[in-house]
Amino acid sequence: MMVQRPTFSVIAPAKDEEELIEEFHQRVAAALEPLGEPFEVIIVNDGSSDRTPAILRELNQRDERFKSLTLSRSFGAEPAFTAGIDYAAGDAVILIDSDLQDPPEVIPELIAKWREGYELVYAVRASREGETWFKTLTAALFYRLMDRITSVNVPLDTGTFRLMDRSVVRALSQMREHNRSMRLLSVWTGFTQAGVPFRRHARKAGNTKYPLRKMIRLTLDNVTSFSYVPLQLATYFGFAVAALSVLAMLLVIIGRLSGSQAFFGQATTLIVVLFLGGVQLIFLGIIGEYLGRIYDEVRSRPLYIVARAVGFDGKPQSEERAPAPDDKIAPGARSYRN
């Protein structure tokens, strides 16, 4: 019997989401079934330590449209999304988190925009429930900072929740950098784009996967992956300090000739040395961030490793090497991407 190719592929990473997977299944199915077109849902288990893998296997037995990829360890949300994209077969691919903060009921609205001819449709957060004022403020600052200093016109108040046409997916499949952001890479590809406003819900169960420390790391990754501004700031600051040094030297010469001692003293010298030393360390750290990303790329390690694939036949759509279907994987076997 020939398997019908899906029109829509929904991709959702999951890490320790045993309390929400069943509801996620019900709500996604309820959102897509009325459309009357074939679909698949790929849930990527990103190193869960709870019952998430077992629940995903049970889901596939009940509903073969719900497939799963289990990674060999936790690689992070972005590599998990990448794994799902590599395996997706739909004409349109929807990225969504499995924590239900992004409501699956918005998916038909994204699809409606796609049918109008837009190739990238992102969900715009009109409101954010259950978040502290600090989280809301820092999120707003993050999007505006990225829009200001990167080479990408970043849509404000958007997350990973979006729909991508197959043409966008093909472009993304060519980008294999390790420090990646789907929200920025998908926008960078160009194509026709549109936004759909929605109300983001509070998390119903489990813990957030993006604490402050991880948000800071995400900001650094995005800035260094899409902008040279930090390096340019180092250059501009160097010129400014050099100019001030020449001015200070002239003032010292004038002071010496006039007999003034205003510019001499150990305290002044110590303050200047400590200040410049601190600035140098900061910019060395910035250079180190860029060098670290170059090191990540030249090692050529895989973005992810799939330990088990449930519900798939054949290789990923990206034509990378795929694991065998679930019932053919030998005990302890691992699948590595080239």
mmCIF file of C-alpha atoms in Angstrom, residues 7-338:
data_model
loop_
_atom_site.group_PDB
_atom_site.id
_atom_site.type_symbol
_atom_site.label_atom_id
_atom_site.label_comp_id
_atom_site.label_asym_id
_atom_site.label_seq_id
_atom_site.Cartn_x
_atom_site.Cartn_y
_atom_site.Cartn_z
ATOM 1 C CA THR A 7 0.716 18.215 2.874
ATOM 2 C CA PHE A 8 1.730 19.514 6.298
ATOM 3 C CA SER A 9 4.567 18.522 8.628
ATOM 4 C CA VAL A 10 4.438 19.749 12.228
ATOM 5 C CA ILE A 11 7.756 19.636 14.098
ATOM 6 C CA ALA A 12 8.007 19.966 17.868
ATOM 7 C CA PRO A 13 11.003 19.289 20.133
ATOM 8 C CA ALA A 14 10.211 17.766 23.516
ATOM 9 C CA LYS A 15 12.355 17.452 26.614
ATOM 10 C CA ASP A 16 10.746 16.055 29.775
ATOM 11 C CA GLU A 17 7.225 16.916 28.606
ATOM 12 C CA GLU A 18 5.425 13.732 29.734
ATOM 13 C CA GLU A 19 2.616 15.800 31.282
ATOM 14 C CA LEU A 20 1.843 17.636 28.043
ATOM 15 C CA ILE A 21 2.492 15.239 25.141
ATOM 16 C CA GLU A 22 -0.983 13.647 25.212
ATOM 17 C CA GLU A 23 -2.743 17.019 25.196
ATOM 18 C CA PHE A 24 -0.377 18.244 22.482
ATOM 19 C CA HIS A 25 -1.383 15.239 20.364
ATOM 20 C CA GLN A 26 -5.088 15.880 20.861
ATOM 21 C CA ARG A 27 -4.943 19.598 20.128
ATOM 22 C CA VAL A 28 -2.720 19.327 17.046
ATOM 23 C CA ALA A 29 -4.926 16.592 15.590
ATOM 24 C CA ALA A 30 -8.057 18.630 16.336
ATOM 25 C CA ALA A 31 -6.530 21.663 14.595
ATOM 26 C CA LEU A 32 -5.438 19.843 11.427
ATOM 27 C CA GLU A 33 -8.085 17.160 10.847
ATOM 28 C CA PRO A 34 -10.851 19.621 9.798
ATOM 29 C CA LEU A 35 -8.624 20.765 6.912
ATOM 30 C CA GLY A 36 -9.101 17.369 5.277
ATOM 31 C CA GLU A 37 -5.514 17.046 4.059
ATOM 32 C CA PRO A 38 -2.835 14.521 5.053
ATOM 33 C CA PHE A 39 -0.373 15.619 7.717
ATOM 34 C CA GLU A 40 2.399 14.279 9.904
ATOM 35 C CA VAL A 41 3.627 15.376 13.311
ATOM 36 C CA ILE A 42 7.304 14.819 14.130
ATOM 37 C CA ILE A 43 8.111 15.115 17.825
ATOM 38 C CA VAL A 44 11.852 15.214 18.492
ATOM 39 C CA ASN A 45 12.793 13.795 21.884
ATOM 40 C CA ASP A 46 15.767 15.926 22.925
ATOM 41 C CA GLY A 47 17.307 13.814 25.677
ATOM 42 C CA SER A 48 14.266 13.442 27.948
ATOM 43 C CA SER A 49 14.812 11.672 31.278
ATOM 44 C CA ASP A 50 11.116 11.054 32.019
ATOM 45 C CA ARG A 51 8.488 8.919 30.226
ATOM 46 C CA THR A 52 8.418 11.096 27.105
ATOM 47 C CA PRO A 53 10.055 8.450 24.804
ATOM 48 C CA ALA A 54 7.631 5.722 25.922
ATOM 49 C CA ILE A 55 4.629 8.011 25.444
ATOM 50 C CA LEU A 56 5.824 8.901 21.940
ATOM 51 C CA ARG A 57 6.048 5.219 20.983
ATOM 52 C CA GLU A 58 2.539 4.622 22.328
ATOM 53 C CA LEU A 59 1.241 7.602 20.352
ATOM 54 C CA ASN A 60 2.644 6.225 17.097
ATOM 55 C CA GLN A 61 0.974 2.871 17.730
ATOM 56 C CA ARG A 62 -2.391 4.616 18.147
ATOM 57 C CA ASP A 63 -1.910 7.263 15.467
ATOM 58 C CA GLU A 64 0.691 6.614 12.769
ATOM 59 C CA ARG A 65 0.602 10.273 11.748
ATOM 60 C CA PHE A 66 2.508 11.055 14.961
ATOM 61 C CA LYS A 67 6.150 10.101 14.476
ATOM 62 C CA SER A 68 9.151 10.642 16.684
ATOM 63 C CA LEU A 69 12.906 11.026 16.580
ATOM 64 C CA THR A 70 14.886 10.274 19.724
ATOM 65 C CA LEU A 71 18.273 11.989 19.832
ATOM 66 C CA SER A 72 21.188 10.227 21.510
ATOM 67 C CA ARG A 73 21.411 13.057 24.068
ATOM 68 C CA SER A 74 20.167 16.582 24.549
ATOM 69 C CA PHE A 75 21.506 18.676 21.667
ATOM 70 C CA GLY A 76 19.242 21.676 22.269
ATOM 71 C CA ALA A 77 16.071 23.006 20.687
ATOM 72 C CA GLU A 78 17.669 24.309 17.487
ATOM 73 C CA PRO A 79 19.384 21.018 16.493
ATOM 74 C CA ALA A 80 16.147 19.225 17.436
ATOM 75 C CA PHE A 81 14.173 21.448 15.061
ATOM 76 C CA THR A 82 16.841 20.822 12.419
ATOM 77 C CA ALA A 83 16.462 17.058 12.807
ATOM 78 C CA GLY A 84 12.715 17.359 12.352
ATOM 79 C CA ILE A 85 13.128 19.553 9.279
ATOM 80 C CA ASP A 86 15.533 17.033 7.746
ATOM 81 C CA TYR A 87 12.901 14.298 8.108
ATOM 82 C CA ALA A 88 9.818 16.365 7.200
ATOM 83 C CA ALA A 89 8.042 15.428 3.962
ATOM 84 C CA GLY A 90 5.256 18.028 3.859
ATOM 85 C CA ASP A 91 4.775 20.822 1.344
ATOM 86 C CA ALA A 92 4.563 23.170 4.325
ATOM 87 C CA VAL A 93 6.494 22.697 7.584
ATOM 88 C CA ILE A 94 5.224 24.141 10.879
ATOM 89 C CA LEU A 95 7.610 24.669 13.801
ATOM 90 C CA ILE A 96 6.032 24.771 17.258
ATOM 91 C CA ASP A 97 7.049 24.051 20.854
ATOM 92 C CA SER A 98 5.393 21.099 22.563
ATOM 93 C CA ASP A 99 4.802 22.966 25.847
ATOM 94 C CA LEU A 100 1.503 24.385 24.481
ATOM 95 C CA GLN A 101 2.458 27.997 25.157
ATOM 96 C CA ASP A 102 2.096 28.397 21.403
ATOM 97 C CA PRO A 103 -1.498 27.169 20.851
ATOM 98 C CA PRO A 104 -1.883 24.599 18.031
ATOM 99 C CA GLU A 105 -5.261 26.184 17.250
ATOM 100 C CA VAL A 106 -3.336 28.991 15.487
ATOM 101 C CA ILE A 107 -1.885 26.562 12.917
ATOM 102 C CA PRO A 108 -4.917 26.812 10.547
ATOM 103 C CA GLU A 109 -4.439 30.604 10.511
ATOM 104 C CA LEU A 110 -0.806 30.150 9.454
ATOM 105 C CA ILE A 111 -1.930 27.729 6.748
ATOM 106 C CA ALA A 112 -4.550 30.200 5.507
ATOM 107 C CA LYS A 113 -1.824 32.837 5.070
ATOM 108 C CA TRP A 114 0.355 30.288 3.274
ATOM 109 C CA ARG A 115 -2.484 29.595 0.845
ATOM 110 C CA GLU A 116 -2.529 33.306 0.029
ATOM 111 C CA GLY A 117 0.944 32.836 -1.431
ATOM 112 C CA TYR A 118 3.263 33.678 1.466
ATOM 113 C CA GLU A 119 6.227 31.334 1.803
ATOM 114 C CA LEU A 120 7.129 32.161 5.406
ATOM 115 C CA VAL A 121 4.389 32.861 7.944
ATOM 116 C CA TYR A 122 5.427 33.610 11.524
ATOM 117 C CA ALA A 123 3.196 33.885 14.576
ATOM 118 C CA VAL A 124 3.454 37.292 16.277
ATOM 119 C CA ARG A 125 2.991 37.384 20.053
ATOM 120 C CA ALA A 126 0.321 40.027 20.624
ATOM 121 C CA SER A 127 0.303 39.194 24.350
ATOM 122 C CA ARG A 128 2.275 36.917 26.676
ATOM 123 C CA GLU A 129 0.416 35.275 29.543
ATOM 124 C CA GLY A 130 2.023 33.965 32.709
ATOM 125 C CA GLU A 131 5.335 35.782 32.277
ATOM 126 C CA THR A 132 6.939 38.209 34.703
ATOM 127 C CA TRP A 133 7.477 41.837 33.778
ATOM 128 C CA PHE A 134 11.214 41.134 33.707
ATOM 129 C CA LYS A 135 10.830 38.294 31.182
ATOM 130 C CA THR A 136 8.503 40.413 29.031
ATOM 131 C CA LEU A 137 10.891 43.385 29.138
ATOM 132 C CA THR A 138 14.005 41.368 28.322
ATOM 133 C CA ALA A 139 12.204 39.578 25.478
ATOM 134 C CA ALA A 140 11.130 42.910 23.976
ATOM 135 C CA LEU A 141 14.671 44.268 24.284
ATOM 136 C CA PHE A 142 16.087 41.102 22.705
ATOM 137 C CA TYR A 143 14.014 41.382 19.525
ATOM 138 C CA ARG A 144 14.711 45.079 19.137
ATOM 139 C CA LEU A 145 18.422 44.581 19.744
ATOM 140 C CA MET A 146 18.595 41.826 17.124
ATOM 141 C CA ASP A 147 16.679 43.950 14.632
ATOM 142 C CA ARG A 148 19.033 46.877 15.224
ATOM 143 C CA ILE A 149 22.468 45.238 15.126
ATOM 144 C CA THR A 150 22.065 42.227 12.820
ATOM 145 C CA SER A 151 21.885 42.112 9.044
ATOM 146 C CA VAL A 152 18.427 40.503 9.272
ATOM 147 C CA ASN A 153 15.140 42.411 9.449
ATOM 148 C CA VAL A 154 13.898 40.559 12.528
ATOM 149 C CA PRO A 155 10.095 40.566 12.960
ATOM 150 C CA LEU A 156 9.381 41.891 16.440
ATOM 151 C CA ASP A 157 7.822 39.663 19.114
ATOM 152 C CA THR A 158 8.102 36.427 17.177
ATOM 153 C CA GLY A 159 9.443 33.077 18.320
ATOM 154 C CA THR A 160 10.101 29.814 16.551
ATOM 155 C CA PHE A 161 6.369 29.223 15.959
ATOM 156 C CA ARG A 162 6.033 29.589 12.176
ATOM 157 C CA LEU A 163 5.103 27.941 8.895
ATOM 158 C CA MET A 164 7.657 27.493 6.119
ATOM 159 C CA ASP A 165 7.011 26.582 2.520
ATOM 160 C CA ARG A 166 9.042 23.728 1.030
ATOM 161 C CA SER A 167 11.172 26.319 -0.824
ATOM 162 C CA VAL A 168 12.222 27.845 2.522
ATOM 163 C CA VAL A 169 12.898 24.379 3.948
ATOM 164 C CA ARG A 170 15.158 23.529 1.010
ATOM 165 C CA ALA A 171 17.137 26.719 1.620
ATOM 166 C CA LEU A 172 17.425 25.966 5.349
ATOM 167 C CA SER A 173 18.649 22.446 4.618
ATOM 168 C CA GLN A 174 21.729 23.956 2.965
ATOM 169 C CA MET A 175 22.669 25.834 6.154
ATOM 170 C CA ARG A 176 24.483 23.504 8.546
ATOM 171 C CA GLU A 177 26.149 25.947 10.938
ATOM 172 C CA HIS A 178 26.194 24.844 14.563
ATOM 173 C CA ASN A 179 25.232 28.082 16.301
ATOM 174 C CA ARG A 180 21.852 28.424 14.667
ATOM 175 C CA SER A 181 18.551 30.156 15.211
ATOM 176 C CA MET A 182 15.558 29.043 13.158
ATOM 177 C CA ARG A 183 13.751 32.314 13.776
ATOM 178 C CA LEU A 184 16.640 34.276 12.224
ATOM 179 C CA LEU A 185 17.796 31.804 9.578
ATOM 180 C CA SER A 186 14.299 31.407 8.148
ATOM 181 C CA VAL A 187 13.877 35.187 7.892
ATOM 182 C CA TRP A 188 17.369 35.536 6.391
ATOM 183 C CA THR A 189 16.379 33.284 3.459
ATOM 184 C CA GLY A 190 14.074 36.004 2.180
ATOM 185 C CA PHE A 191 10.983 34.835 0.268
ATOM 186 C CA THR A 192 7.556 36.395 0.814
ATOM 187 C CA GLN A 193 6.724 36.767 4.504
ATOM 188 C CA ALA A 194 3.721 37.627 6.656
ATOM 189 C CA GLY A 195 2.789 37.599 10.338
ATOM 190 C CA VAL A 196 -0.265 36.291 12.193
ATOM 191 C CA PRO A 197 -0.953 37.758 15.678
ATOM 192 C CA PHE A 198 -1.856 35.397 18.512
ATOM 193 C CA ARG A 199 -2.062 35.260 22.297
ATOM 194 C CA ARG A 200 0.723 33.247 23.881
ATOM 195 C CA HIS A 201 -0.438 31.108 26.781
ATOM 196 C CA ALA A 202 1.188 30.411 30.116
ATOM 197 C CA ARG A 203 2.939 27.068 30.533
ATOM 198 C CA LYS A 204 0.447 24.547 31.941
ATOM 199 C CA ALA A 205 2.954 22.062 33.378
ATOM 200 C CA GLY A 206 6.665 21.420 33.668
ATOM 201 C CA ASN A 207 9.451 23.981 33.832
ATOM 202 C CA THR A 208 10.643 26.560 31.342
ATOM 203 C CA LYS A 209 13.551 25.473 29.160
ATOM 204 C CA TYR A 210 14.771 29.080 28.833
ATOM 205 C CA PRO A 211 15.937 30.504 32.186
ATOM 206 C CA LEU A 212 17.815 33.821 32.293
ATOM 207 C CA ARG A 213 21.219 32.158 31.879
ATOM 208 C CA LYS A 214 20.081 30.383 28.728
ATOM 209 C CA MET A 215 18.485 33.553 27.351
ATOM 210 C CA ILE A 216 21.804 35.393 27.752
ATOM 211 C CA ARG A 217 23.579 32.545 25.958
ATOM 212 C CA LEU A 218 20.960 32.623 23.196
ATOM 213 C CA THR A 219 21.457 36.370 22.754
ATOM 214 C CA LEU A 220 25.231 35.978 22.462
ATOM 215 C CA ASP A 221 24.826 33.149 19.954
ATOM 216 C CA ASN A 222 22.428 35.150 17.797
ATOM 217 C CA VAL A 223 24.504 38.330 17.889
ATOM 218 C CA THR A 224 27.771 36.612 16.985
ATOM 219 C CA SER A 225 26.101 34.479 14.308
ATOM 220 C CA PHE A 226 24.417 37.354 12.498
ATOM 221 C CA SER A 227 26.386 40.514 13.296
ATOM 222 C CA TYR A 228 29.906 41.958 13.212
ATOM 223 C CA VAL A 229 28.872 44.931 15.350
ATOM 224 C CA PRO A 230 30.764 43.785 18.500
ATOM 225 C CA LEU A 231 33.999 43.569 16.501
ATOM 226 C CA GLN A 232 33.305 46.931 14.893
ATOM 227 C CA LEU A 233 32.728 48.440 18.340
ATOM 228 C CA ALA A 234 36.181 47.246 19.377
ATOM 229 C CA THR A 235 37.688 49.029 16.371
ATOM 230 C CA TYR A 236 35.753 52.254 16.983
ATOM 231 C CA PHE A 237 36.619 52.206 20.670
ATOM 232 C CA GLY A 238 40.299 51.704 19.829
ATOM 233 C CA PHE A 239 40.275 54.782 17.589
ATOM 234 C CA ALA A 240 38.464 56.779 20.280
ATOM 235 C CA VAL A 241 40.981 55.794 22.970
ATOM 236 C CA ALA A 242 43.873 56.598 20.626
ATOM 237 C CA ALA A 243 42.393 60.042 19.954
ATOM 238 C CA LEU A 244 41.874 60.683 23.671
ATOM 239 C CA SER A 245 45.441 59.538 24.357
ATOM 240 C CA VAL A 246 46.807 62.080 21.875
ATOM 241 C CA LEU A 247 44.642 64.772 23.486
ATOM 242 C CA ALA A 248 45.821 63.766 26.965
ATOM 243 C CA MET A 249 49.433 63.829 25.811
ATOM 244 C CA LEU A 250 48.992 67.356 24.491
ATOM 245 C CA LEU A 251 47.405 68.445 27.781
ATOM 246 C CA VAL A 252 50.281 66.924 29.758
ATOM 247 C CA ILE A 253 52.844 68.715 27.586
ATOM 248 C CA ILE A 254 50.979 71.990 28.014
ATOM 249 C CA GLY A 255 50.743 71.375 31.753
ATOM 250 C CA ARG A 256 54.464 70.620 32.028
ATOM 251 C CA LEU A 257 55.356 73.765 30.107
ATOM 252 C CA SER A 258 53.055 75.848 32.290
ATOM 253 C CA GLY A 259 54.345 74.255 35.490
ATOM 254 C CA SER A 260 51.047 72.548 36.397
ATOM 255 C CA GLN A 261 51.062 69.054 37.961
ATOM 256 C CA ALA A 262 47.320 68.448 37.522
ATOM 257 C CA PHE A 263 47.762 65.492 35.203
ATOM 258 C CA PHE A 264 50.304 63.584 37.264
ATOM 259 C CA GLY A 265 49.724 61.157 40.111
ATOM 260 C CA GLN A 266 49.644 57.479 40.893
ATOM 261 C CA ALA A 267 45.855 57.343 41.338
ATOM 262 C CA THR A 268 45.210 58.734 37.872
ATOM 263 C CA THR A 269 47.691 56.341 36.293
ATOM 264 C CA LEU A 270 46.219 53.342 38.144
ATOM 265 C CA ILE A 271 42.657 54.209 37.125
ATOM 266 C CA VAL A 272 43.615 54.571 33.463
ATOM 267 C CA VAL A 273 45.574 51.292 33.443
ATOM 268 C CA LEU A 274 42.763 49.348 35.140
ATOM 269 C CA PHE A 275 40.142 50.830 32.827
ATOM 270 C CA LEU A 276 42.049 50.027 29.645
ATOM 271 C CA GLY A 277 42.955 46.574 30.972
ATOM 272 C CA GLY A 278 39.299 45.817 31.648
ATOM 273 C CA VAL A 279 38.250 47.021 28.205
ATOM 274 C CA GLN A 280 40.941 44.897 26.562
ATOM 275 C CA LEU A 281 39.720 41.805 28.415
ATOM 276 C CA ILE A 282 36.142 42.506 27.313
ATOM 277 C CA PHE A 283 37.126 42.756 23.670
ATOM 278 C CA LEU A 284 39.370 39.704 23.952
ATOM 279 C CA GLY A 285 36.286 37.870 25.200
ATOM 280 C CA ILE A 286 34.294 39.092 22.186
ATOM 281 C CA ILE A 287 37.021 37.906 19.823
ATOM 282 C CA GLY A 288 37.050 34.607 21.716
ATOM 283 C CA GLU A 289 33.314 34.180 21.124
ATOM 284 C CA TYR A 290 33.813 34.513 17.375
ATOM 285 C CA LEU A 291 36.851 32.212 17.400
ATOM 286 C CA GLY A 292 34.880 29.635 19.375
ATOM 287 C CA ARG A 293 32.203 29.595 16.687
ATOM 288 C CA ILE A 294 34.841 29.144 13.985
ATOM 289 C CA TYR A 295 36.204 26.220 16.007
ATOM 290 C CA ASP A 296 32.707 24.711 16.190
ATOM 291 C CA GLU A 297 32.454 24.795 12.408
ATOM 292 C CA VAL A 298 35.906 23.451 11.509
ATOM 293 C CA ARG A 299 35.423 20.394 13.749
ATOM 294 C CA SER A 300 32.597 19.356 11.395
ATOM 295 C CA ARG A 301 30.726 17.418 14.045
ATOM 296 C CA PRO A 302 27.116 16.437 13.276
ATOM 297 C CA LEU A 303 24.388 18.798 14.422
ATOM 298 C CA TYR A 304 22.565 15.889 16.030
ATOM 299 C CA ILE A 305 22.667 12.110 16.351
ATOM 300 C CA VAL A 306 19.462 10.120 15.974
ATOM 301 C CA ALA A 307 19.302 7.086 18.258
ATOM 302 C CA ARG A 308 15.827 5.902 17.257
ATOM 303 C CA ALA A 309 13.260 6.852 14.628
ATOM 304 C CA VAL A 310 9.643 5.765 15.074
ATOM 305 C CA GLY A 311 7.164 5.842 12.182
ATOM 306 C CA PHE A 312 9.575 6.640 9.350
ATOM 307 C CA ASP A 313 10.367 4.734 6.175
ATOM 308 C CA GLY A 314 13.524 5.499 4.242
ATOM 309 C CA LYS A 315 15.931 8.370 4.611
ATOM 310 C CA PRO A 316 15.373 12.011 5.601
ATOM 311 C CA GLN A 317 14.034 14.435 3.026
ATOM 312 C CA SER A 318 17.375 16.262 3.199
ATOM 313 C CA GLU A 319 18.928 13.036 1.837
ATOM 314 C CA GLU A 320 21.284 12.836 4.788
ATOM 315 C CA ARG A 321 21.948 9.353 6.156
ATOM 316 C CA ALA A 322 18.943 8.105 8.142
ATOM 317 C CA PRO A 323 18.550 5.520 10.866
ATOM 318 C CA ALA A 324 16.720 2.327 10.064
ATOM 319 C CA PRO A 325 13.010 2.231 10.912
ATOM 320 C CA ASP A 326 12.277 1.518 14.554
ATOM 321 C CA ASP A 327 11.677 -2.210 14.139
ATOM 322 C CA LYS A 328 14.999 -2.699 12.317
ATOM 323 C CA ILE A 329 17.390 -0.876 14.621
ATOM 324 C CA ALA A 330 19.852 -3.249 16.211
ATOM 325 C CA PRO A 331 20.310 -2.988 19.998
ATOM 326 C CA GLY A 332 22.758 -0.220 20.802
ATOM 327 C CA ALA A 333 22.929 0.996 17.204
ATOM 328 C CA ARG A 334 23.436 4.686 16.496
ATOM 329 C CA SER A 335 22.885 6.723 13.357
ATOM 330 C CA TYR A 336 25.449 9.365 12.415
ATOM 331 C CA ARG A 337 24.992 12.110 9.871
ATOM 332 C CA ASN A 338 27.746 12.825 7.383
#
